[in-house]
């Protein structure tokens, strides 16, 4: 994602091979979306993402989240419509040029900064303290995966494909599109495309990817689907006890406070309801 050097874009192969036969399983009909902005001096837009023309069903992510595509530098994920914002990915919603590089950031200071933004003001008194209990206003530090680390869980890619099928079957992703993004790892997908889902909380998505990279390493998390302002992760090795889940819930609060402010109401409740033993971590930003 460095802007200092011109690198080969693996999406370029789809210009001559639109169904991706050379990349593995044949792709459904789709099209490449280029980088936003005006074309200048006769140059065409750089390929940014390939998206299927129609919705895909159960098994689609598993069929294309393959070692061959990953080796080619392409990550398969799902894009989901939002009512009133159908096909949001075609409406100049991506801003890759404004994103920094996740390599330039470290997860601990990123989450510490996020935490400092969202902890309740002392003037809120006991009510504010109850939201973040058992933690105080100081950043509690990174959660330790401990014995629940990804090496002890199922294969993270298999878990991602299983969650995709589950979300489609349950109607949480009623009409997803298959998307191919030129990224080295799933955590970088939001930054590579310049996704603006968390803009009301953080407009540099590289900081979000920095956290996602850490969750990949600690919990076997993988990006499965993006909506206009929603993010769905599979989790191969979630914390199995509330004690281990509480510091993870604090990280979630720092990253996406609306999950608690407009959801569970407190870190304790959220840890119990949405983190402990959960193979699906979902986030949204108002």
Short mmCIF file of C-alpha atoms in Angstrom, two decimals:
data_model
loop_
_atom_site.label_atom_id
_atom_site.label_comp_id
_atom_site.label_asym_id
_atom_site.label_seq_id
_atom_site.Cartn_x
_atom_site.Cartn_y
_atom_site.Cartn_z
CA UNK A 1 0.00 0.00 0.00
CA UNK A 2 3.04 2.23 -0.03
CA UNK A 3 2.53 5.22 -2.28
CA UNK A 4 6.23 5.57 -3.04
CA UNK A 5 6.50 2.75 -5.55
CA UNK A 6 4.35 1.43 -8.37
CA UNK A 7 3.57 -2.23 -7.76
CA UNK A 8 1.82 -4.86 -9.84
CA UNK A 9 -1.92 -5.03 -9.17
CA UNK A 10 -3.19 -8.63 -9.34
CA UNK A 11 -6.61 -7.36 -10.43
CA UNK A 12 -5.03 -6.43 -13.75
CA UNK A 13 -5.25 -10.06 -14.86
CA UNK A 14 -9.05 -9.78 -14.85
CA UNK A 15 -8.91 -7.29 -17.71
CA UNK A 16 -7.98 -10.13 -20.08
CA UNK A 17 -9.50 -12.95 -18.01
CA UNK A 18 -12.77 -11.48 -16.64
CA UNK A 19 -13.90 -14.76 -15.04
CA UNK A 20 -10.53 -15.43 -13.48
CA UNK A 21 -9.95 -18.89 -14.91
CA UNK A 22 -6.21 -18.45 -14.45
CA UNK A 23 -6.73 -17.70 -10.75
CA UNK A 24 -8.57 -20.87 -9.80
CA UNK A 25 -12.34 -21.53 -9.65
CA UNK A 26 -14.25 -19.60 -12.29
CA UNK A 27 -15.61 -16.32 -11.00
CA UNK A 28 -19.25 -15.33 -11.44
CA UNK A 29 -19.92 -12.38 -13.76
CA UNK A 30 -18.50 -9.23 -12.23
CA UNK A 31 -16.59 -6.05 -12.87
CA UNK A 32 -13.55 -4.18 -11.64
CA UNK A 33 -14.06 -0.87 -9.85
CA UNK A 34 -11.19 1.57 -10.22
CA UNK A 35 -9.79 4.08 -7.78
CA UNK A 36 -12.08 7.11 -7.35
CA UNK A 37 -11.33 10.55 -8.69
CA UNK A 38 -10.94 12.09 -12.11
CA UNK A 39 -8.90 10.47 -14.83
CA UNK A 40 -6.03 12.71 -15.82
CA UNK A 41 -3.63 12.89 -18.77
CA UNK A 42 -5.21 9.90 -20.46
CA UNK A 43 -4.51 7.56 -17.56
CA UNK A 44 -7.14 5.03 -16.56
CA UNK A 45 -8.16 4.46 -12.97
CA UNK A 46 -6.12 1.89 -11.06
CA UNK A 47 -8.08 -1.34 -10.35
CA UNK A 48 -9.27 -1.22 -6.76
CA UNK A 49 -11.68 -4.12 -6.25
CA UNK A 50 -13.56 -6.71 -8.30
CA UNK A 51 -17.23 -7.21 -7.32
CA UNK A 52 -19.72 -9.77 -8.60
CA UNK A 53 -22.65 -8.37 -10.57
CA UNK A 54 -25.22 -10.36 -8.60
CA UNK A 55 -25.62 -11.70 -5.09
CA UNK A 56 -23.87 -14.94 -4.22
CA UNK A 57 -25.03 -17.72 -1.93
CA UNK A 58 -23.84 -20.35 0.48
CA UNK A 59 -20.45 -21.76 -0.44
CA UNK A 60 -19.38 -18.79 -2.56
CA UNK A 61 -16.75 -17.51 -0.16
CA UNK A 62 -15.36 -21.00 0.43
CA UNK A 63 -15.07 -21.52 -3.32
CA UNK A 64 -12.99 -18.38 -3.82
CA UNK A 65 -11.17 -17.89 -0.53
CA UNK A 66 -8.53 -20.21 -1.86
CA UNK A 67 -4.76 -20.57 -1.48
CA UNK A 68 -4.43 -19.87 -5.22
CA UNK A 69 -6.15 -16.49 -4.94
CA UNK A 70 -4.24 -15.63 -1.78
CA UNK A 71 -0.97 -16.54 -3.51
CA UNK A 72 -1.99 -14.24 -6.36
CA UNK A 73 -2.39 -11.41 -3.83
CA UNK A 74 -6.19 -11.36 -3.77
CA UNK A 75 -8.42 -11.65 -0.71
CA UNK A 76 -12.03 -12.77 -1.17
CA UNK A 77 -14.62 -11.12 1.09
CA UNK A 78 -18.32 -10.27 0.89
CA UNK A 79 -19.91 -6.85 0.37
CA UNK A 80 -23.41 -6.34 1.70
CA UNK A 81 -26.03 -3.79 0.61
CA UNK A 82 -27.74 -1.52 3.10
CA UNK A 83 -31.31 -0.40 2.52
CA UNK A 84 -31.21 2.93 0.72
CA UNK A 85 -27.53 2.43 -0.09
CA UNK A 86 -27.68 -0.44 -2.53
CA UNK A 87 -24.38 -1.07 -4.29
CA UNK A 88 -22.69 1.54 -2.08
CA UNK A 89 -19.32 0.37 -3.40
CA UNK A 90 -20.15 1.87 -6.81
CA UNK A 91 -20.98 5.33 -5.46
CA UNK A 92 -17.55 6.83 -4.73
CA UNK A 93 -17.61 5.48 -1.19
CA UNK A 94 -13.94 4.45 -1.28
CA UNK A 95 -11.08 6.83 -0.44
CA UNK A 96 -7.86 4.81 -0.53
CA UNK A 97 -5.77 7.94 -1.08
CA UNK A 98 -6.55 9.29 2.40
CA UNK A 99 -5.48 6.15 4.27
CA UNK A 100 -2.06 5.68 5.82
CA UNK A 101 -0.18 2.37 5.94
CA UNK A 102 -0.91 -0.15 8.73
CA UNK A 103 2.83 -0.88 8.80
CA UNK A 104 3.31 2.61 10.26
CA UNK A 105 1.20 1.89 13.34
CA UNK A 106 1.26 -0.33 16.42
CA UNK A 107 -1.82 -1.80 18.00
CA UNK A 108 -1.19 -0.79 21.62
CA UNK A 109 -0.93 2.98 21.07
CA UNK A 110 -3.78 2.85 18.55
CA UNK A 111 -6.17 1.23 21.00
CA UNK A 112 -4.94 3.41 23.86
CA UNK A 113 -5.79 6.50 21.82
CA UNK A 114 -9.21 5.09 20.89
CA UNK A 115 -9.90 4.22 24.53
CA UNK A 116 -9.07 7.74 25.63
CA UNK A 117 -11.66 9.10 23.20
CA UNK A 118 -14.54 6.91 24.34
CA UNK A 119 -14.24 6.48 28.12
CA UNK A 120 -17.02 8.37 29.91
CA UNK A 121 -16.28 11.79 31.32
CA UNK A 122 -15.68 11.78 35.10
CA UNK A 123 -18.69 14.08 35.45
CA UNK A 124 -20.91 11.15 34.45
CA UNK A 125 -20.14 9.62 37.83
CA UNK A 126 -21.31 6.11 38.69
CA UNK A 127 -23.27 5.72 35.49
CA UNK A 128 -20.14 6.24 33.42
CA UNK A 129 -18.10 4.00 35.70
CA UNK A 130 -20.63 1.20 35.25
CA UNK A 131 -20.20 1.33 31.47
CA UNK A 132 -16.47 0.56 31.60
CA UNK A 133 -16.32 -1.58 34.79
CA UNK A 134 -14.33 -3.53 35.82
CA UNK A 135 -11.88 -1.13 34.18
CA UNK A 136 -11.12 2.47 35.05
CA UNK A 137 -10.37 5.42 32.84
CA UNK A 138 -6.79 4.28 32.19
CA UNK A 139 -6.27 2.03 29.17
CA UNK A 140 -6.34 -1.57 30.54
CA UNK A 141 -3.83 -2.95 28.03
CA UNK A 142 -4.05 -5.62 25.35
CA UNK A 143 -5.96 -8.81 26.04
CA UNK A 144 -3.84 -11.91 26.35
CA UNK A 145 -5.09 -14.82 24.22
CA UNK A 146 -3.50 -17.17 26.72
CA UNK A 147 -4.54 -20.79 26.30
CA UNK A 148 -7.24 -19.74 23.84
CA UNK A 149 -4.71 -18.67 21.19
CA UNK A 150 -5.32 -19.37 17.49
CA UNK A 151 -2.92 -22.31 17.47
CA UNK A 152 -5.43 -24.13 19.70
CA UNK A 153 -8.47 -23.40 17.54
CA UNK A 154 -9.78 -24.47 14.13
CA UNK A 155 -8.29 -23.25 10.87
CA UNK A 156 -9.09 -19.50 10.65
CA UNK A 157 -9.88 -19.61 6.93
CA UNK A 158 -12.27 -22.52 7.38
CA UNK A 159 -13.90 -20.60 10.22
CA UNK A 160 -14.31 -17.56 7.94
CA UNK A 161 -16.05 -19.59 5.25
CA UNK A 162 -18.28 -21.31 7.79
CA UNK A 163 -19.35 -17.97 9.27
CA UNK A 164 -20.08 -16.56 5.83
CA UNK A 165 -22.45 -19.44 5.12
CA UNK A 166 -24.07 -19.07 8.55
CA UNK A 167 -24.68 -15.33 8.09
CA UNK A 168 -26.15 -15.89 4.63
CA UNK A 169 -28.39 -18.71 5.84
CA UNK A 170 -29.61 -16.72 8.86
CA UNK A 171 -30.34 -13.63 6.76
CA UNK A 172 -27.72 -11.40 8.38
CA UNK A 173 -26.16 -11.11 4.90
CA UNK A 174 -29.27 -11.46 2.74
CA UNK A 175 -27.75 -10.57 -0.64
CA UNK A 176 -23.95 -10.42 -0.44
CA UNK A 177 -21.66 -9.78 -3.39
CA UNK A 178 -18.37 -11.58 -3.80
CA UNK A 179 -15.45 -9.13 -3.79
CA UNK A 180 -11.76 -9.63 -4.58
CA UNK A 181 -9.33 -7.13 -3.07
CA UNK A 182 -5.59 -6.91 -3.83
CA UNK A 183 -4.37 -7.29 -0.24
CA UNK A 184 -1.71 -9.39 1.39
CA UNK A 185 -3.90 -10.35 4.37
CA UNK A 186 -7.61 -10.07 5.20
CA UNK A 187 -7.03 -7.41 7.88
CA UNK A 188 -5.75 -4.99 5.25
CA UNK A 189 -8.84 -5.21 3.01
CA UNK A 190 -10.66 -2.20 4.58
CA UNK A 191 -7.59 0.00 4.14
CA UNK A 192 -6.70 -1.12 0.63
CA UNK A 193 -10.16 -0.21 -0.69
CA UNK A 194 -10.32 2.95 1.42
CA UNK A 195 -13.48 1.83 3.19
CA UNK A 196 -15.19 4.62 5.12
CA UNK A 197 -17.42 2.61 7.47
CA UNK A 198 -15.81 3.86 10.71
CA UNK A 199 -15.52 7.50 9.55
CA UNK A 200 -17.60 8.87 12.44
CA UNK A 201 -15.11 7.29 14.83
CA UNK A 202 -11.87 7.22 12.80
CA UNK A 203 -11.35 8.31 9.20
CA UNK A 204 -7.97 6.60 8.72
CA UNK A 205 -8.95 2.98 8.23
CA UNK A 206 -5.30 1.91 8.48
CA UNK A 207 -5.72 2.25 12.25
CA UNK A 208 -8.65 -0.17 12.09
CA UNK A 209 -6.54 -2.60 10.05
CA UNK A 210 -3.78 -2.34 12.65
CA UNK A 211 -6.20 -3.66 15.26
CA UNK A 212 -7.54 -6.32 12.89
CA UNK A 213 -4.01 -7.55 12.22
CA UNK A 214 -3.48 -8.02 15.94
CA UNK A 215 -6.77 -9.89 16.28
CA UNK A 216 -5.73 -12.12 13.39
CA UNK A 217 -2.59 -13.04 15.31
CA UNK A 218 -4.13 -13.35 18.78
CA UNK A 219 -7.57 -14.81 18.06
CA UNK A 220 -7.51 -16.16 14.51
CA UNK A 221 -9.92 -13.41 13.42
CA UNK A 222 -10.61 -12.87 9.72
CA UNK A 223 -12.54 -10.22 7.79
CA UNK A 224 -15.58 -11.93 6.26
CA UNK A 225 -17.88 -9.10 5.14
CA UNK A 226 -18.10 -5.34 4.82
CA UNK A 227 -21.26 -3.27 4.75
CA UNK A 228 -21.60 0.48 4.33
CA UNK A 229 -20.82 0.95 8.03
CA UNK A 230 -20.63 -2.64 9.27
CA UNK A 231 -17.79 -5.12 9.64
CA UNK A 232 -18.13 -8.87 10.22
CA UNK A 233 -15.23 -10.96 11.51
CA UNK A 234 -14.94 -14.68 12.04
CA UNK A 235 -13.02 -15.73 15.15
CA UNK A 236 -11.34 -19.13 15.23
CA UNK A 237 -10.09 -18.84 18.83
CA UNK A 238 -12.36 -16.56 20.88
CA UNK A 239 -11.90 -16.24 24.66
CA UNK A 240 -13.84 -19.02 26.35
CA UNK A 241 -14.42 -17.43 29.75
CA UNK A 242 -15.83 -14.08 30.81
CA UNK A 243 -12.60 -13.31 32.64
CA UNK A 244 -10.62 -13.63 29.40
CA UNK A 245 -13.38 -11.92 27.39
CA UNK A 246 -13.51 -8.74 29.48
CA UNK A 247 -10.24 -7.17 28.19
CA UNK A 248 -11.22 -8.20 24.66
CA UNK A 249 -14.54 -6.41 25.15
CA UNK A 250 -12.58 -3.33 26.24
CA UNK A 251 -10.71 -3.45 22.92
CA UNK A 252 -14.02 -3.73 21.07
CA UNK A 253 -15.35 -0.71 22.97
CA UNK A 254 -12.30 1.29 21.97
CA UNK A 255 -12.66 0.30 18.31
CA UNK A 256 -16.45 0.52 17.93
CA UNK A 257 -18.08 2.16 20.96
CA UNK A 258 -21.58 2.06 19.42
CA UNK A 259 -21.57 -1.71 20.03
CA UNK A 260 -21.88 -0.85 23.72
CA UNK A 261 -23.30 2.68 23.80
CA UNK A 262 -26.22 1.67 21.60
CA UNK A 263 -26.08 -2.04 22.28
CA UNK A 264 -25.21 -4.03 25.40
CA UNK A 265 -24.85 -0.96 27.60
CA UNK A 266 -21.70 -1.99 29.47
CA UNK A 267 -18.44 -3.80 28.89
CA UNK A 268 -19.48 -6.54 31.33
CA UNK A 269 -22.74 -7.25 29.51
CA UNK A 270 -21.05 -7.05 26.11
CA UNK A 271 -18.30 -9.48 27.14
CA UNK A 272 -20.94 -11.98 28.20
CA UNK A 273 -23.28 -11.48 25.24
CA UNK A 274 -20.96 -10.91 22.28
CA UNK A 275 -17.41 -12.01 23.05
CA UNK A 276 -17.26 -15.08 25.29
CA UNK A 277 -17.09 -18.14 23.04
CA UNK A 278 -18.37 -16.17 20.04
CA UNK A 279 -17.03 -17.06 16.61
CA UNK A 280 -18.60 -13.92 15.14
CA UNK A 281 -17.54 -10.41 16.07
CA UNK A 282 -19.70 -7.78 14.40
CA UNK A 283 -19.08 -4.03 14.47
CA UNK A 284 -20.99 -0.97 13.34
CA UNK A 285 -20.47 2.77 13.50
CA UNK A 286 -23.35 5.24 13.68
#
